[in-house]
CSV table of N, CA and C in Angstrom, one decimal:
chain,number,residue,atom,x,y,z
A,1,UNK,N,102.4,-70.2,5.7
A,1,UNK,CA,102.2,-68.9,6.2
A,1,UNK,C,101.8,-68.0,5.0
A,2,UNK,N,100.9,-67.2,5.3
A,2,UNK,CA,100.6,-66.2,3.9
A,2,UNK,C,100.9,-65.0,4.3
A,3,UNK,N,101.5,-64.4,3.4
A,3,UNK,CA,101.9,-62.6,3.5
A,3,UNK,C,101.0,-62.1,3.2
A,4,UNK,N,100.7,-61.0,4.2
A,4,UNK,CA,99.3,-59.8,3.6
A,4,UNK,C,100.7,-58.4,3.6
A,5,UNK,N,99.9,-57.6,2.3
A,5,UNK,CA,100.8,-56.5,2.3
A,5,UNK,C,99.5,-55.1,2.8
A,6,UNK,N,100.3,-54.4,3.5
A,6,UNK,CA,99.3,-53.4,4.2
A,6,UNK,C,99.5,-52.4,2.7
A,7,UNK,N,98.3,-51.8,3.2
A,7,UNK,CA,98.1,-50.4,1.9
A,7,UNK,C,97.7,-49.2,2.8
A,8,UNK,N,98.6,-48.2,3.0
A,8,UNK,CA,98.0,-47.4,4.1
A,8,UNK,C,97.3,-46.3,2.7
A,9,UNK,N,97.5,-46.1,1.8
A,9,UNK,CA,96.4,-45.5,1.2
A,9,UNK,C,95.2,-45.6,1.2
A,10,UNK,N,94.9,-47.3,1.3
A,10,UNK,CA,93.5,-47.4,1.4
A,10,UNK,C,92.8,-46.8,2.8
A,11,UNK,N,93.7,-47.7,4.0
A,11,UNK,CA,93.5,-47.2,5.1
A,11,UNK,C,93.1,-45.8,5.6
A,12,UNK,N,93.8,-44.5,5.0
A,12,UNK,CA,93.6,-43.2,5.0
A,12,UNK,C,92.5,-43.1,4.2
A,13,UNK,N,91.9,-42.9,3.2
A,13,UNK,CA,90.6,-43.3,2.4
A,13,UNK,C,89.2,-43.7,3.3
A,14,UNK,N,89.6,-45.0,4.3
A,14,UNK,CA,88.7,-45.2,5.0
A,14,UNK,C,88.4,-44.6,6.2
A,15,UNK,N,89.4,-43.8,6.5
A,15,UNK,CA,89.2,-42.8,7.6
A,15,UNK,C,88.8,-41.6,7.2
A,16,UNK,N,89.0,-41.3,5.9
A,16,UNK,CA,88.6,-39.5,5.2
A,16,UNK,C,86.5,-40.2,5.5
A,17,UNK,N,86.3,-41.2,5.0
A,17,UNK,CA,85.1,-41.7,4.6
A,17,UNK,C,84.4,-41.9,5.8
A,18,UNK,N,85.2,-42.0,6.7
A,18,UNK,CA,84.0,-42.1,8.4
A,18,UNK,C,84.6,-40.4,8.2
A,19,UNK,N,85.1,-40.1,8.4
A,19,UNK,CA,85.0,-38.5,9.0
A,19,UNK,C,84.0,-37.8,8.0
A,20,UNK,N,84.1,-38.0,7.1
A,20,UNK,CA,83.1,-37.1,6.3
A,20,UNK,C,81.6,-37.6,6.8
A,21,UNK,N,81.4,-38.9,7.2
A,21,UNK,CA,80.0,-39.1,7.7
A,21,UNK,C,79.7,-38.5,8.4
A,22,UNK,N,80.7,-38.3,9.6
A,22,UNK,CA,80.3,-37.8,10.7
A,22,UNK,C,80.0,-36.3,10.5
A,23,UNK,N,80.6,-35.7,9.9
A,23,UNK,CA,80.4,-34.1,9.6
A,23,UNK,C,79.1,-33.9,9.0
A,24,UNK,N,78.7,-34.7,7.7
A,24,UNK,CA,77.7,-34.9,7.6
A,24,UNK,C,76.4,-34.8,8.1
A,25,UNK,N,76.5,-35.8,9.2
A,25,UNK,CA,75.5,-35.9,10.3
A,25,UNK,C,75.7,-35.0,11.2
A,26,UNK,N,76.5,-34.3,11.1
A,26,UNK,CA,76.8,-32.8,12.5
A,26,UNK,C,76.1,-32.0,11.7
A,27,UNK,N,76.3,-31.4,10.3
A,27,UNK,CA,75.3,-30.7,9.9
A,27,UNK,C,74.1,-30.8,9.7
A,28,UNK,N,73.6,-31.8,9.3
A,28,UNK,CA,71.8,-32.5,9.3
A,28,UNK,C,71.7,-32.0,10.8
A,29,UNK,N,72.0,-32.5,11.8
A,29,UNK,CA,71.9,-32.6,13.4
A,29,UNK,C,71.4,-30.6,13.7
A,30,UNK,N,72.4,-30.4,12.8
A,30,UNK,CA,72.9,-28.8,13.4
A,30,UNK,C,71.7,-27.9,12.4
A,31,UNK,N,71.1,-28.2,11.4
A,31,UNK,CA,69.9,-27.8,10.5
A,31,UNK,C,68.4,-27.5,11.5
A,32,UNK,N,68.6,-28.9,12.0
A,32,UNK,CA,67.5,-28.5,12.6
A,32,UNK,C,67.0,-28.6,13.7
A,33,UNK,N,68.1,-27.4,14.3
A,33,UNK,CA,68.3,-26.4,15.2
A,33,UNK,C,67.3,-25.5,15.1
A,34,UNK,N,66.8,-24.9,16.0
A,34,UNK,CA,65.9,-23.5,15.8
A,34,UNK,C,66.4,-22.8,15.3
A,35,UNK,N,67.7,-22.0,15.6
A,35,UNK,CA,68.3,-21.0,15.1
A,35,UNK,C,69.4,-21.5,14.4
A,36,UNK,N,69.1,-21.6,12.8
A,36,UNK,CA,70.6,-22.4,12.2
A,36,UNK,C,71.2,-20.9,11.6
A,37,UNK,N,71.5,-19.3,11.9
A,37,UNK,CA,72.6,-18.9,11.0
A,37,UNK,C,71.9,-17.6,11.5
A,38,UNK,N,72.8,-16.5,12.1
A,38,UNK,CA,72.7,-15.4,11.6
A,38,UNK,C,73.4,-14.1,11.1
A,39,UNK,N,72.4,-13.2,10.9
A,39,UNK,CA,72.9,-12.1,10.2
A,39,UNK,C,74.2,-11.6,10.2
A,40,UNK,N,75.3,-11.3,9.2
A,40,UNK,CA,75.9,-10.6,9.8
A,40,UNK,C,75.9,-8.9,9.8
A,41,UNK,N,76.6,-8.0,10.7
A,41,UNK,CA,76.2,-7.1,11.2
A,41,UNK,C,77.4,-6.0,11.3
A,42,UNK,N,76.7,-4.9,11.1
A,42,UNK,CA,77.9,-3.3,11.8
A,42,UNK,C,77.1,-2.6,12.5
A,43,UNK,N,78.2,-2.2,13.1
A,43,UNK,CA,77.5,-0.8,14.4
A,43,UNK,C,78.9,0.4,14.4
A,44,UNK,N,78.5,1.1,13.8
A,44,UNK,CA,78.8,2.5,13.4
A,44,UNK,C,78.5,3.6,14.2
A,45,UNK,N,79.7,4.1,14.7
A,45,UNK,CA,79.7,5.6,15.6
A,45,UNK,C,79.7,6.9,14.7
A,46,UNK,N,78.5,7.2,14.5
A,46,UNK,CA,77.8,8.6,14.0
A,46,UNK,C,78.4,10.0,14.4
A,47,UNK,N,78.6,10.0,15.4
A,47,UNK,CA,78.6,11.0,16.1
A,47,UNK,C,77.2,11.3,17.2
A,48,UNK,N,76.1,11.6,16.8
A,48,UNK,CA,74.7,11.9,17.5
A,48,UNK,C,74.5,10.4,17.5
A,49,UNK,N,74.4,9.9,16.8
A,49,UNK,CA,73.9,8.1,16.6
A,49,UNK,C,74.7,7.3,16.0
A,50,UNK,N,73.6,6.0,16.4
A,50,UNK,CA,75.1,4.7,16.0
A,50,UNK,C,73.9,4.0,14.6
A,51,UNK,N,74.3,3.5,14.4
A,51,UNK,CA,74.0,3.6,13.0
A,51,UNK,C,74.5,1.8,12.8
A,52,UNK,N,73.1,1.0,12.8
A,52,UNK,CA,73.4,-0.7,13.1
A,52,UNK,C,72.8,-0.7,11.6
A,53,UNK,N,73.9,-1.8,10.9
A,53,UNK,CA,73.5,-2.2,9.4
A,53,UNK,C,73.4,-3.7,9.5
A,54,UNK,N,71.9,-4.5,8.9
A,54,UNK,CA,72.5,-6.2,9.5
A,54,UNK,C,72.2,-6.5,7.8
A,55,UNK,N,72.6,-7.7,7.7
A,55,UNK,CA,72.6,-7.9,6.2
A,55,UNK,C,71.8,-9.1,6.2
A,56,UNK,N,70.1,-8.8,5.4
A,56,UNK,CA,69.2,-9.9,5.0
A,56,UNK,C,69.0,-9.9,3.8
A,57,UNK,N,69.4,-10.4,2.9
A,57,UNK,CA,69.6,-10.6,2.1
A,57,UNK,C,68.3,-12.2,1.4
A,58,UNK,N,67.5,-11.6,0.7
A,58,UNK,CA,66.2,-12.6,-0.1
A,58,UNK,C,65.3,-12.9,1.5
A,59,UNK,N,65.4,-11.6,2.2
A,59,UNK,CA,63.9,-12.0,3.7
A,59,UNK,C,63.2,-10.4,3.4
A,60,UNK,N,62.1,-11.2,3.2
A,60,UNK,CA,61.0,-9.9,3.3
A,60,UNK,C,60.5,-9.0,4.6
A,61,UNK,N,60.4,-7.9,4.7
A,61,UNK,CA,60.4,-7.1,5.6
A,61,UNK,C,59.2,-7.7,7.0
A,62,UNK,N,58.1,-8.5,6.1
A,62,UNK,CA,57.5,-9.1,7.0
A,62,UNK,C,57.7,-10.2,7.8
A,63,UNK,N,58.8,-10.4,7.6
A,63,UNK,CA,59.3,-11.8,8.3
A,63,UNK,C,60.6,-11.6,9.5
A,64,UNK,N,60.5,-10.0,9.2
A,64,UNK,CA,61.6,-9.6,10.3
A,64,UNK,C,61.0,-8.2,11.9
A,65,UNK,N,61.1,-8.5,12.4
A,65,UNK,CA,61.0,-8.3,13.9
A,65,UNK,C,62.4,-7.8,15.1
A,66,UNK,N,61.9,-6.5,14.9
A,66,UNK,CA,63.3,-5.6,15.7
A,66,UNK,C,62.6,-5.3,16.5
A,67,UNK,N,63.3,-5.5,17.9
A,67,UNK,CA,63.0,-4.9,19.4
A,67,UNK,C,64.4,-4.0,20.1
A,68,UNK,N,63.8,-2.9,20.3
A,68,UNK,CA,65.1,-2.1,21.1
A,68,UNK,C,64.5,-1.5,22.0
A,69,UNK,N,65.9,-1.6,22.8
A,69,UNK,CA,65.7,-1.5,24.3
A,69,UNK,C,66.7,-0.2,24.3
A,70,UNK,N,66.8,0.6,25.4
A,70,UNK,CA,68.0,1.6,25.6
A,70,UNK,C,69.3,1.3,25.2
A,71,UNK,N,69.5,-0.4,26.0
A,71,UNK,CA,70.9,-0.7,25.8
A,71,UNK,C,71.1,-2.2,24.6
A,72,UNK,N,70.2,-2.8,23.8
A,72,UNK,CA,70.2,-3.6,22.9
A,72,UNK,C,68.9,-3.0,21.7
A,73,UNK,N,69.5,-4.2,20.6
A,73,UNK,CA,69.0,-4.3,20.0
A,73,UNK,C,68.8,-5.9,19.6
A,74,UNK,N,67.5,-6.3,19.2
A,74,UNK,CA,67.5,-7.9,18.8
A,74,UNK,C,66.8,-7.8,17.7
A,75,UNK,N,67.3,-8.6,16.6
A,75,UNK,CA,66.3,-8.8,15.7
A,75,UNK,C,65.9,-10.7,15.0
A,76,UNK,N,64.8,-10.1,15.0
A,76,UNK,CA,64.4,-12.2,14.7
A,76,UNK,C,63.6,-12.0,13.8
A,77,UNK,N,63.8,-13.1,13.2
A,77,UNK,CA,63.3,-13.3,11.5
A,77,UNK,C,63.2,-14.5,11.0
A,78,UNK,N,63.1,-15.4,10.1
A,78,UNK,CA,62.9,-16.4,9.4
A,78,UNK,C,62.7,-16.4,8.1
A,79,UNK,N,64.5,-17.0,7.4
A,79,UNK,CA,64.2,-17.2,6.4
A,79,UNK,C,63.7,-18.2,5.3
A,80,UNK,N,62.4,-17.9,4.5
A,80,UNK,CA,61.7,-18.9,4.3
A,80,UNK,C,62.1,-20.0,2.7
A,81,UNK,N,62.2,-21.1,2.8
A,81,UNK,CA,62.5,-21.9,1.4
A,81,UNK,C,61.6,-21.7,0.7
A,82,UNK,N,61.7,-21.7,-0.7
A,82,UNK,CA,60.9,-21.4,-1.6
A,82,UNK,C,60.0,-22.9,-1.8
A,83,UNK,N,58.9,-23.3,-2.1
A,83,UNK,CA,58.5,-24.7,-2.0
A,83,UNK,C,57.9,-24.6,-3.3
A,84,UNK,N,58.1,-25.5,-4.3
A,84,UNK,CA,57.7,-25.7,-5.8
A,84,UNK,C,57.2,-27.0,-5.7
A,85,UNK,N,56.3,-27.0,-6.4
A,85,UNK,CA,55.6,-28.6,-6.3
A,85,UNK,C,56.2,-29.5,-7.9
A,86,UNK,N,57.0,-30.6,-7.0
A,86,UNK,CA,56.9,-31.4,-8.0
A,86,UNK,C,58.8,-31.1,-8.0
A,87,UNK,N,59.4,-30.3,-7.6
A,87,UNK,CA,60.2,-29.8,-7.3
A,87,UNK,C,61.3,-30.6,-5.9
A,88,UNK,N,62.7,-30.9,-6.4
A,88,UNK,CA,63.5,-31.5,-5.0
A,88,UNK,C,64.8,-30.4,-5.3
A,89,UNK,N,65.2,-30.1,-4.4
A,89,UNK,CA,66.3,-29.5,-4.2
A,89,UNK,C,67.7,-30.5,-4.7
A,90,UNK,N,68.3,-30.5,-5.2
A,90,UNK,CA,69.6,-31.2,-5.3
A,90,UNK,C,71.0,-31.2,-4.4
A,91,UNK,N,70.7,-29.5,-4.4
A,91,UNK,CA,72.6,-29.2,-4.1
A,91,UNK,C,71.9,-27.6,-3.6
A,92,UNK,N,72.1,-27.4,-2.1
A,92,UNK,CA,71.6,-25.8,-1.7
A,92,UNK,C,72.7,-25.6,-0.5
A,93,UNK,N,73.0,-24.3,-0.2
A,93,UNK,CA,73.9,-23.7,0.5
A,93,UNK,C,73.5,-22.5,1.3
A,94,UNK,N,72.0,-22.2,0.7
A,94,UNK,CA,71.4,-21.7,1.4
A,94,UNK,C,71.1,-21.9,3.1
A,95,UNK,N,71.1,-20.9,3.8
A,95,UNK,CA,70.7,-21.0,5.2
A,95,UNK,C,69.4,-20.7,5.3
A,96,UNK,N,68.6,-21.8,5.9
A,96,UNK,CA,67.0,-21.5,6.0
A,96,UNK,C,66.6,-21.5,7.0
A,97,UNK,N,65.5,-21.1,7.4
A,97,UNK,CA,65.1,-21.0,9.0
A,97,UNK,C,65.3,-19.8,9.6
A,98,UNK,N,65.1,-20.0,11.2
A,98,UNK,CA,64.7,-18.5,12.0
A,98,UNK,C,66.4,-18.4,12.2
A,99,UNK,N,66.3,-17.3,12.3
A,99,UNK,CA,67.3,-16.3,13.4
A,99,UNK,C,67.1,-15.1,14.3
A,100,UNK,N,68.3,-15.2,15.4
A,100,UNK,CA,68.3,-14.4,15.8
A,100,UNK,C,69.5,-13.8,16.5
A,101,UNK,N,69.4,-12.1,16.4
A,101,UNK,CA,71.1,-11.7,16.8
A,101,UNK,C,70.4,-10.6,17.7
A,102,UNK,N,70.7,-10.8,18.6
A,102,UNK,CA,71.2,-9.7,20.1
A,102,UNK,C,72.5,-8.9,20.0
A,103,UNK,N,72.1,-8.1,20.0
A,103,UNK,CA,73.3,-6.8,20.4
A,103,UNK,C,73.2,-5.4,21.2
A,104,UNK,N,74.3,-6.0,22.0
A,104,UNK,CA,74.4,-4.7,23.3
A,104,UNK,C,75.2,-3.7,22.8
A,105,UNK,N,74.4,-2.4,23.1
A,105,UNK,CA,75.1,-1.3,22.5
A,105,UNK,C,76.1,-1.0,23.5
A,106,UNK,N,76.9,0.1,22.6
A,106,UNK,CA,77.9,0.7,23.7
A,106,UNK,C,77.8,1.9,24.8
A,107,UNK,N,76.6,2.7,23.9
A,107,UNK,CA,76.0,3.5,24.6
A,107,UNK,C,74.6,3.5,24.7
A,108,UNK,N,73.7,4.1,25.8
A,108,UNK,CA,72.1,4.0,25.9
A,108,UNK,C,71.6,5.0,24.4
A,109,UNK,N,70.9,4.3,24.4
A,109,UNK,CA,70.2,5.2,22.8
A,109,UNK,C,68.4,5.5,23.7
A,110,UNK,N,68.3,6.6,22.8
A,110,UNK,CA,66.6,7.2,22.8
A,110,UNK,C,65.4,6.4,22.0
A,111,UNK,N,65.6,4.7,22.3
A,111,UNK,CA,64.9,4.1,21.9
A,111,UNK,C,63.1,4.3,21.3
A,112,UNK,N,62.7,5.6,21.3
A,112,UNK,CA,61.5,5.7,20.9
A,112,UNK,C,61.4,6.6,20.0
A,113,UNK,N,62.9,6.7,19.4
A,113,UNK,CA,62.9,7.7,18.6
A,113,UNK,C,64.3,6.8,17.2
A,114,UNK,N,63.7,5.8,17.7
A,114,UNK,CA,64.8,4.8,16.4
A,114,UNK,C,63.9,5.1,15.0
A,115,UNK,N,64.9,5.0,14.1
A,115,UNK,CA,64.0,5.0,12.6
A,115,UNK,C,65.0,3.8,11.6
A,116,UNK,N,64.3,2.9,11.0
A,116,UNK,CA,64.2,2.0,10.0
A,116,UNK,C,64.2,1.8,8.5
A,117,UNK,N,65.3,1.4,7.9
A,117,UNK,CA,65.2,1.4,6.2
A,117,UNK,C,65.5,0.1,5.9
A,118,UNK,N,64.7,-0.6,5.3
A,118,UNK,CA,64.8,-1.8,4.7
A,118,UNK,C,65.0,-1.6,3.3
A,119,UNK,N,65.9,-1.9,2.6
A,119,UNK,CA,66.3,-1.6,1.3
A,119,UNK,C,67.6,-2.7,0.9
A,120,UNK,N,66.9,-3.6,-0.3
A,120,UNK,CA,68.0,-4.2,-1.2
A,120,UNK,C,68.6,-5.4,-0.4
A,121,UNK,N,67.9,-5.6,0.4
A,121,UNK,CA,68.1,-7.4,1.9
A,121,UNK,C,69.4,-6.6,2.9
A,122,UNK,N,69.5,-5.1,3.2
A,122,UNK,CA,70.5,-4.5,4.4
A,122,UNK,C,69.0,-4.1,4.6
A,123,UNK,N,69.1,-4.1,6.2
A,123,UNK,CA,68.2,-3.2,7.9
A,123,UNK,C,69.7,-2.1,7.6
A,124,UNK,N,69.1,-1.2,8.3
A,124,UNK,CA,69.6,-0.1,8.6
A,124,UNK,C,68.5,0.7,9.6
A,125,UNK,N,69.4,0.7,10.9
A,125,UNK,CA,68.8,1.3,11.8
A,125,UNK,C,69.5,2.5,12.2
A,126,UNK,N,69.0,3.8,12.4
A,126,UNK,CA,69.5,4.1,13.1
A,126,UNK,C,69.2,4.8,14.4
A,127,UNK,N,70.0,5.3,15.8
A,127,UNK,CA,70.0,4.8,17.3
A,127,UNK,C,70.4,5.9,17.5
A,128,UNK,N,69.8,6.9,17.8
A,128,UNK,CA,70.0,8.5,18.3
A,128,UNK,C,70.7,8.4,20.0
A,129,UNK,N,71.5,8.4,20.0
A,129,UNK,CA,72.2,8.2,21.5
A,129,UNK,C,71.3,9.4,22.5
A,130,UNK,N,71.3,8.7,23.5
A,130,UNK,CA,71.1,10.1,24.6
A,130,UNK,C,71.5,11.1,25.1
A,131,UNK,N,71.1,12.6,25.4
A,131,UNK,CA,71.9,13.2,25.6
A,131,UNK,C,73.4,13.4,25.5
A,132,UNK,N,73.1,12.8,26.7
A,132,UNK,CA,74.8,12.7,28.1
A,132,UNK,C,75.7,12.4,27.0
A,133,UNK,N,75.8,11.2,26.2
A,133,UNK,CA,76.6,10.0,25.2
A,133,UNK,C,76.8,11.0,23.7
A,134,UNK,N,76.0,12.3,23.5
A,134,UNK,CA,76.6,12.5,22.2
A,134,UNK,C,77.9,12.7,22.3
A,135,UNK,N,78.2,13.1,21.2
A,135,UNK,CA,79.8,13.6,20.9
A,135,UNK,C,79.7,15.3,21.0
A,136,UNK,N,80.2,15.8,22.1
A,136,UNK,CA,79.7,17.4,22.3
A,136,UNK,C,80.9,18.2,21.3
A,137,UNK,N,81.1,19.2,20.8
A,137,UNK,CA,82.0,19.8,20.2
A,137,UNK,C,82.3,21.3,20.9
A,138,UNK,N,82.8,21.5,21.3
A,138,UNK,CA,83.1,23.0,22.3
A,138,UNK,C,83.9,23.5,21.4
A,139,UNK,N,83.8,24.8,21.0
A,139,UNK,CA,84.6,25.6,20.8
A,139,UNK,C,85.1,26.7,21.4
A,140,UNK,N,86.3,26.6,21.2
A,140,UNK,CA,87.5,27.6,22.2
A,140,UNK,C,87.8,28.5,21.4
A,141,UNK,N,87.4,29.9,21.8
A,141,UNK,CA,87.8,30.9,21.2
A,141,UNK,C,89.1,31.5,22.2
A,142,UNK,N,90.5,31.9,21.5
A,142,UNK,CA,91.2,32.0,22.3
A,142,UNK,C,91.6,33.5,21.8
A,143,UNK,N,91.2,34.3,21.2
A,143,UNK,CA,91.0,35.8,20.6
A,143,UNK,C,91.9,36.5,20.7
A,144,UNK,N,92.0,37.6,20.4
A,144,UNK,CA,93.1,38.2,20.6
A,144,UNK,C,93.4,38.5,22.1
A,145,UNK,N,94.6,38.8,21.5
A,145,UNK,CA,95.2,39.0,23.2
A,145,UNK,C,95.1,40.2,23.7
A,146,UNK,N,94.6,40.4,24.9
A,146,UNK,CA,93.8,41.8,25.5
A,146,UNK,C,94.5,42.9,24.9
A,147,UNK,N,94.2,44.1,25.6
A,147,UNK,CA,95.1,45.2,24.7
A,147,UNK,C,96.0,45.7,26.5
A,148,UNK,N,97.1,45.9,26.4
A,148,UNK,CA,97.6,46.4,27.7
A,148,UNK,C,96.7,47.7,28.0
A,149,UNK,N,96.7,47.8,29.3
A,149,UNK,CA,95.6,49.4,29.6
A,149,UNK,C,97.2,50.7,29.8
A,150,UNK,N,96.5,51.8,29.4
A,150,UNK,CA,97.7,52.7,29.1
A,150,UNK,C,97.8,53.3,30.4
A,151,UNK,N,98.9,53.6,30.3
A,151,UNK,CA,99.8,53.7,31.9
A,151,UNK,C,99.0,55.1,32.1
């Protein structure tokens, strides 16, 4: 009879080694996806307006496409790889390809009166709310207190 001695180190080893394939192949799979990654984003209460910042960072303004609606905003874009001839990539972490982020406002905005700054890879929009939705400020004069009338 022959004795085998188990090695669960190795055994753990061979399981890190199939899982890492698999992950692997989940990301290749998950690359090339239409939409592999997007922006991330703030939406800021102004007071009069909301004020949406998304962060693109190395996309040129021509490659990006904002539609607003009263109650959203979407923007789609594509970020493009740089292509060098003669050139392979080694080791990238970069996210490439289209995106796209939808966002429902909280309040209706005056959509034809939106204004845009692309500066430094941040959008910056900002979203003049309507009327009804500003922030109104009343002020209460509470004055002096009458004068008694003389008897």
């Amino acid at each position: 009879m022959m004795i085998r001695y188990w090695h669960p180190g190795s055994e753990i080893e061979n399981v890190r080694r199939q899982l890492d394939k698999m992950f692997d192949q989940f990301a290749l799979n998950a690359q090339n996806t239409p939409s592999t990654w997007q922006p991330a984003i703030e939406l800021i209460d102004a007071g009069d307006n909301l004020i949406l910042k998304a962060q693109l960072p190395g996309i040129e303004g021509k490659d990006v496409e904002i539609q607003v609606t009263q109650k959203a905003v979407a923007i789609v874009g594509e970020y493009r790889t740089e292509q060098r001839e003669g050139a392979r990539h080694l080791h990238s972490e970069f996210r490439y390809g289209k995106f796209q982020r939808v966002l429902q406002l909280p309040y209706p905005i005056q959509n034809d009166q939106v204004k845009a700054d692309f500066t430094n890879g941040i959008l910056t929009l900002t979203l003049p709310k309507v009327v009804e939705f500003r922030n109104k400020v009343v002020k209460i004069n509470l004055g002096e207190t009458a004068p008694e009338a003389p008897n």
